[in-house]
Amino acid sequence: MRIDIITIFPDFFNNFFNYSIINRAQEKNIVELHIHNLRDYSANKQKSVDDYQYGGGAGMVMTIQPIDECINTLKSQREYDEIIYLSPDGHTLNQKICNKLSINENLIFLCGHYKGIDQRVRDIHITKEISIGDYVLTGGEAAAAILVDAVVRLIPGVISDETSALTDSFQDNLLAPPIYTRPSNFNGHKVPDILLSGNEQKINTWRDEESLRKTKAYRPDLLEE
Ligand code: ADE
């Protein structure tokens, strides 16, 4: 998979993508991440990327010219499955959306700033808008980083234990059951006996029941879907 990220803060992503699983996915050539500085595509001398809003109103708007130039340059090099704008107006991100995106070849993530982007960018280029939640961030970069993380870890070969991503919370609209590791008794706080029983069938039944119990307690909305 290749993901191109368009941003006015390219340095934001350096640290984030150089750690742990996302870094290993790049080293294994399973994913290529390319960061594009939007200002490099600005046609004016000041390299500006925003302007006042037609009709008046508070807040600057990201102009169409540099975004159009950047996306057209990328589109001339390969076909893209989705061009995604990270925005609080978008579909709220969930595991189903991540699963679908993880099977794509080429994606563009556009990070917004200020009041947002000129509507014509949406009309001409954007195929999907994604929000990471019902709150407003200062820009789309943190949302794009979260989306990269959530999608890339689902690509086969990225997580070494292949089944691990399949047993995540949300994968079947249920929260994951409690998990434990050594010691079996920590200052009197004991691991449930069933997990030490060696009876796989009983352990699986217990895990299913615990998933359901946790989901009912913390996220009953998931059971209504
Ligand atoms: N940009 C600003 N707020 C956002 C949000 N909640 N999700 C995605 N992108 C955003």
Tab-separated table of C-alpha atoms and ligand atoms in Angstrom:
chain	number	residue	atom	x	y	z
A	1	MET	CA	0.000	0.000	0.000
A	2	ARG	CA	1.084	3.550	-0.722
A	3	ILE	CA	-0.297	6.503	1.260
A	4	ASP	CA	0.400	10.103	0.199
A	5	ILE	CA	-0.265	12.697	2.877
A	6	ILE	CA	-0.760	16.339	1.926
A	7	THR	CA	-0.071	18.749	4.790
A	8	ILE	CA	1.226	22.191	5.710
A	9	PHE	CA	3.138	20.603	8.626
A	10	PRO	CA	5.237	17.811	7.064
A	11	ASP	CA	7.503	17.537	10.119
A	12	PHE	CA	4.536	16.488	12.244
A	13	PHE	CA	4.729	12.959	10.812
A	14	ASN	CA	8.487	12.290	11.139
A	15	ASN	CA	8.501	10.929	14.668
A	16	PHE	CA	5.102	9.298	14.519
A	17	PHE	CA	5.910	7.053	11.562
A	18	ASN	CA	9.417	6.154	12.702
A	19	TYR	CA	8.315	3.982	15.601
A	20	SER	CA	7.342	0.426	16.161
A	21	ILE	CA	4.825	-1.264	13.887
A	22	ILE	CA	4.420	1.507	11.298
A	23	ASN	CA	8.191	1.794	10.980
A	24	ARG	CA	8.560	-1.973	10.561
A	25	ALA	CA	5.784	-2.036	7.934
A	26	GLN	CA	7.795	0.494	5.927
A	27	GLU	CA	11.038	-1.427	6.371
A	28	LYS	CA	9.315	-4.607	5.168
A	29	ASN	CA	8.072	-2.636	2.106
A	30	ILE	CA	4.471	-3.453	2.975
A	31	VAL	CA	3.620	0.241	3.124
A	32	GLU	CA	5.126	3.373	1.593
A	33	LEU	CA	4.309	6.677	3.272
A	34	HIS	CA	4.984	9.889	1.334
A	35	ILE	CA	4.553	13.308	2.922
A	36	HIS	CA	3.952	16.338	0.671
A	37	ASN	CA	4.385	19.912	1.839
A	38	LEU	CA	1.409	21.787	0.409
A	39	ARG	CA	3.386	25.035	0.254
A	40	ASP	CA	5.700	23.469	-2.363
A	41	TYR	CA	2.711	23.468	-4.739
A	42	SER	CA	1.657	27.075	-4.176
A	43	ALA	CA	1.927	29.169	-7.340
A	44	ASN	CA	2.368	32.517	-5.594
A	45	LYS	CA	5.602	34.108	-4.392
A	46	GLN	CA	4.674	34.036	-0.710
A	47	LYS	CA	3.874	30.291	-0.957
A	48	SER	CA	0.575	31.009	0.753
A	49	VAL	CA	-2.078	28.293	0.955
A	50	ASP	CA	-5.029	30.199	2.442
A	51	ASP	CA	-7.178	33.263	1.768
A	52	TYR	CA	-10.203	35.211	3.017
A	53	GLN	CA	-13.656	33.704	2.738
A	54	TYR	CA	-15.978	34.972	-0.031
A	55	GLY	CA	-19.103	36.476	1.472
A	56	GLY	CA	-17.276	37.385	4.674
A	57	GLY	CA	-16.979	35.469	7.919
A	58	ALA	CA	-14.301	34.610	10.420
A	59	GLY	CA	-11.425	32.313	9.537
A	60	MET	CA	-9.226	31.699	6.524
A	61	VAL	CA	-9.963	29.096	3.861
A	62	MET	CA	-7.420	26.780	2.225
A	63	THR	CA	-7.192	27.733	-1.441
A	64	ILE	CA	-7.840	25.303	-4.253
A	65	GLN	CA	-4.746	25.992	-6.400
A	66	PRO	CA	-1.967	24.257	-4.376
A	67	ILE	CA	-4.208	21.335	-3.376
A	68	ASP	CA	-5.343	20.821	-6.980
A	69	GLU	CA	-1.739	21.013	-8.211
A	70	CYS	CA	-0.517	18.485	-5.658
A	71	ILE	CA	-3.361	16.001	-6.219
A	72	ASN	CA	-3.074	16.289	-10.024
A	73	THR	CA	0.676	15.637	-9.835
A	74	LEU	CA	0.038	12.476	-7.796
A	75	LYS	CA	-2.850	11.360	-10.024
A	76	SER	CA	-0.648	11.697	-13.119
A	77	GLN	CA	1.740	9.132	-11.593
A	78	ARG	CA	-0.710	6.420	-10.489
A	79	GLU	CA	-4.363	5.669	-9.905
A	80	TYR	CA	-5.772	6.303	-6.455
A	81	ASP	CA	-8.488	4.211	-4.805
A	82	GLU	CA	-9.603	7.011	-2.495
A	83	ILE	CA	-8.747	10.652	-1.909
A	84	ILE	CA	-9.665	11.266	1.703
A	85	TYR	CA	-10.146	14.615	3.404
A	86	LEU	CA	-9.735	14.489	7.192
A	87	SER	CA	-12.493	16.704	8.518
A	88	PRO	CA	-14.874	16.897	11.469
A	89	ASP	CA	-17.710	16.862	8.863
A	90	GLY	CA	-16.804	13.377	7.626
A	91	HIS	CA	-18.029	9.855	8.417
A	92	THR	CA	-16.946	8.948	11.934
A	93	LEU	CA	-14.051	6.504	11.696
A	94	ASN	CA	-14.736	2.951	12.840
A	95	GLN	CA	-13.193	-0.489	12.426
A	96	LYS	CA	-15.342	-1.320	9.392
A	97	ILE	CA	-14.004	1.721	7.505
A	98	CYS	CA	-10.429	0.767	8.508
A	99	ASN	CA	-10.931	-2.808	7.270
A	100	LYS	CA	-12.201	-1.546	3.900
A	101	LEU	CA	-9.354	0.937	3.480
A	102	SER	CA	-6.728	-1.684	4.382
A	103	ILE	CA	-7.298	-3.588	1.132
A	104	ASN	CA	-6.568	-0.552	-1.090
A	105	GLU	CA	-3.376	0.012	-3.099
A	106	ASN	CA	-3.042	3.823	-3.243
A	107	LEU	CA	-4.592	6.409	-0.933
A	108	ILE	CA	-4.262	10.180	-0.542
A	109	PHE	CA	-4.959	11.805	2.845
A	110	LEU	CA	-5.501	15.578	2.763
A	111	CYS	CA	-5.062	17.393	6.082
A	112	GLY	CA	-7.172	20.522	6.521
A	113	HIS	CA	-6.431	23.693	8.484
A	114	TYR	CA	-7.974	27.040	9.335
A	115	LYS	CA	-11.694	27.144	8.610
A	116	GLY	CA	-11.422	24.313	6.050
A	117	ILE	CA	-10.928	23.877	2.294
A	118	ASP	CA	-12.541	25.593	-0.683
A	119	GLN	CA	-15.685	23.562	-1.477
A	120	ARG	CA	-14.439	22.985	-5.044
A	121	VAL	CA	-11.621	20.750	-3.760
A	122	ARG	CA	-14.332	18.502	-2.369
A	123	ASP	CA	-16.376	18.670	-5.558
A	124	ILE	CA	-13.434	17.916	-7.862
A	125	HIS	CA	-11.159	15.567	-5.958
A	126	ILE	CA	-12.360	14.235	-2.613
A	127	THR	CA	-13.917	10.754	-2.693
A	128	LYS	CA	-14.380	10.304	1.089
A	129	GLU	CA	-14.393	12.502	4.192
A	130	ILE	CA	-13.407	10.983	7.498
A	131	SER	CA	-13.690	12.381	11.016
A	132	ILE	CA	-11.967	10.723	13.968
A	133	GLY	CA	-14.687	11.911	16.363
A	134	ASP	CA	-17.200	14.590	17.231
A	135	TYR	CA	-14.689	17.219	18.314
A	136	VAL	CA	-12.643	19.773	16.398
A	137	LEU	CA	-8.855	19.514	16.171
A	138	THR	CA	-6.570	22.379	15.148
A	139	GLY	CA	-5.735	20.485	11.946
A	140	GLY	CA	-6.136	17.170	10.166
A	141	GLU	CA	-2.579	15.909	10.855
A	142	ALA	CA	-3.322	14.079	14.111
A	143	ALA	CA	-6.395	12.527	12.467
A	144	ALA	CA	-4.352	11.429	9.418
A	145	ALA	CA	-1.720	9.848	11.694
A	146	ILE	CA	-4.435	7.932	13.545
A	147	LEU	CA	-5.965	6.764	10.270
A	148	VAL	CA	-2.573	5.557	8.962
A	149	ASP	CA	-1.977	3.638	12.195
A	150	ALA	CA	-5.434	2.030	12.287
A	151	VAL	CA	-5.331	1.013	8.601
A	152	VAL	CA	-1.702	-0.089	8.213
A	153	ARG	CA	-1.795	-2.519	11.143
A	154	LEU	CA	-4.577	-4.438	9.355
A	155	ILE	CA	-2.514	-5.145	6.231
A	156	PRO	CA	-1.477	-8.833	6.236
A	157	GLY	CA	2.132	-9.237	7.355
A	158	VAL	CA	2.290	-6.007	9.352
A	159	ILE	CA	1.421	-7.551	12.712
A	160	SER	CA	3.523	-10.678	13.205
A	161	ASP	CA	0.766	-12.630	14.969
A	162	GLU	CA	-1.652	-12.847	12.026
A	163	THR	CA	-4.680	-13.579	14.177
A	164	SER	CA	-4.023	-10.706	16.556
A	165	ALA	CA	-5.749	-8.001	14.477
A	166	LEU	CA	-8.767	-10.280	14.046
A	167	THR	CA	-9.345	-10.524	17.794
A	168	ASP	CA	-9.211	-6.749	18.382
A	169	SER	CA	-11.981	-4.878	20.091
A	170	PHE	CA	-14.671	-3.853	17.542
A	171	GLN	CA	-13.703	-6.484	14.972
A	172	ASP	CA	-17.123	-8.133	15.522
A	173	ASN	CA	-18.816	-5.181	17.253
A	174	LEU	CA	-17.679	-6.490	20.637
A	175	LEU	CA	-15.033	-5.221	23.029
A	176	ALA	CA	-12.099	-7.557	23.642
A	177	PRO	CA	-12.184	-9.720	26.815
A	178	PRO	CA	-9.823	-9.030	29.741
A	179	ILE	CA	-6.268	-10.312	29.266
A	180	TYR	CA	-3.607	-11.279	31.810
A	181	THR	CA	0.039	-12.277	31.936
A	182	ARG	CA	2.435	-13.453	34.674
A	183	PRO	CA	2.393	-13.448	37.638
A	184	SER	CA	-0.831	-15.413	38.231
A	185	ASN	CA	-1.107	-13.848	41.696
A	186	PHE	CA	-0.043	-10.224	42.212
A	187	ASN	CA	-0.348	-9.217	45.889
A	188	GLY	CA	-3.531	-11.293	46.158
A	189	HIS	CA	-5.013	-10.084	42.826
A	190	LYS	CA	-5.470	-13.383	41.010
A	191	VAL	CA	-5.873	-14.296	37.334
A	192	PRO	CA	-9.252	-16.060	36.780
A	193	ASP	CA	-8.784	-19.821	37.389
A	194	ILE	CA	-10.332	-20.708	34.034
A	195	LEU	CA	-7.402	-19.139	32.143
A	196	LEU	CA	-4.997	-21.454	33.981
A	197	SER	CA	-7.166	-24.555	33.405
A	198	GLY	CA	-5.732	-25.488	30.008
A	199	ASN	CA	-9.289	-26.220	28.763
A	200	GLU	CA	-9.377	-24.339	25.448
A	201	GLN	CA	-13.121	-24.717	24.899
A	202	LYS	CA	-13.978	-23.388	28.342
A	203	ILE	CA	-11.490	-20.538	27.937
A	204	ASN	CA	-13.073	-19.519	24.623
A	205	THR	CA	-16.567	-19.618	26.157
A	206	TRP	CA	-15.353	-17.483	29.093
A	207	ARG	CA	-13.762	-14.981	26.678
A	208	ASP	CA	-16.983	-14.729	24.632
A	209	GLU	CA	-19.027	-14.156	27.799
A	210	GLU	CA	-16.588	-11.541	29.085
A	211	SER	CA	-16.646	-9.730	25.709
A	212	LEU	CA	-20.405	-9.541	25.870
A	213	ARG	CA	-20.399	-8.459	29.534
A	214	LYS	CA	-17.879	-5.667	28.842
A	215	THR	CA	-19.711	-4.494	25.732
A	216	LYS	CA	-23.043	-4.359	27.609
A	217	ALA	CA	-21.387	-2.396	30.430
A	218	TYR	CA	-19.283	0.101	28.456
A	219	ARG	CA	-20.588	0.235	24.866
A	220	PRO	CA	-24.199	-0.989	24.703
A	221	ASP	CA	-24.572	1.075	21.498
A	222	LEU	CA	-22.362	-1.467	19.685
A	223	LEU	CA	-24.897	-4.226	20.396
A	224	GLU	CA	-27.732	-2.194	18.895
A	225	GLU	CA	-25.998	-1.930	15.493
B	1	ADE	N1	-9.816	18.049	11.568
B	1	ADE	C1	-10.271	18.786	12.593
B	1	ADE	N2	-11.031	18.059	13.418
B	1	ADE	C2	-11.046	16.787	12.901
B	1	ADE	C3	-11.662	15.581	13.298
B	1	ADE	N3	-12.430	15.490	14.384
B	1	ADE	N4	-11.468	14.491	12.522
B	1	ADE	C4	-10.723	14.579	11.415
B	1	ADE	N5	-10.112	15.689	10.985
B	1	ADE	C5	-10.269	16.803	11.730
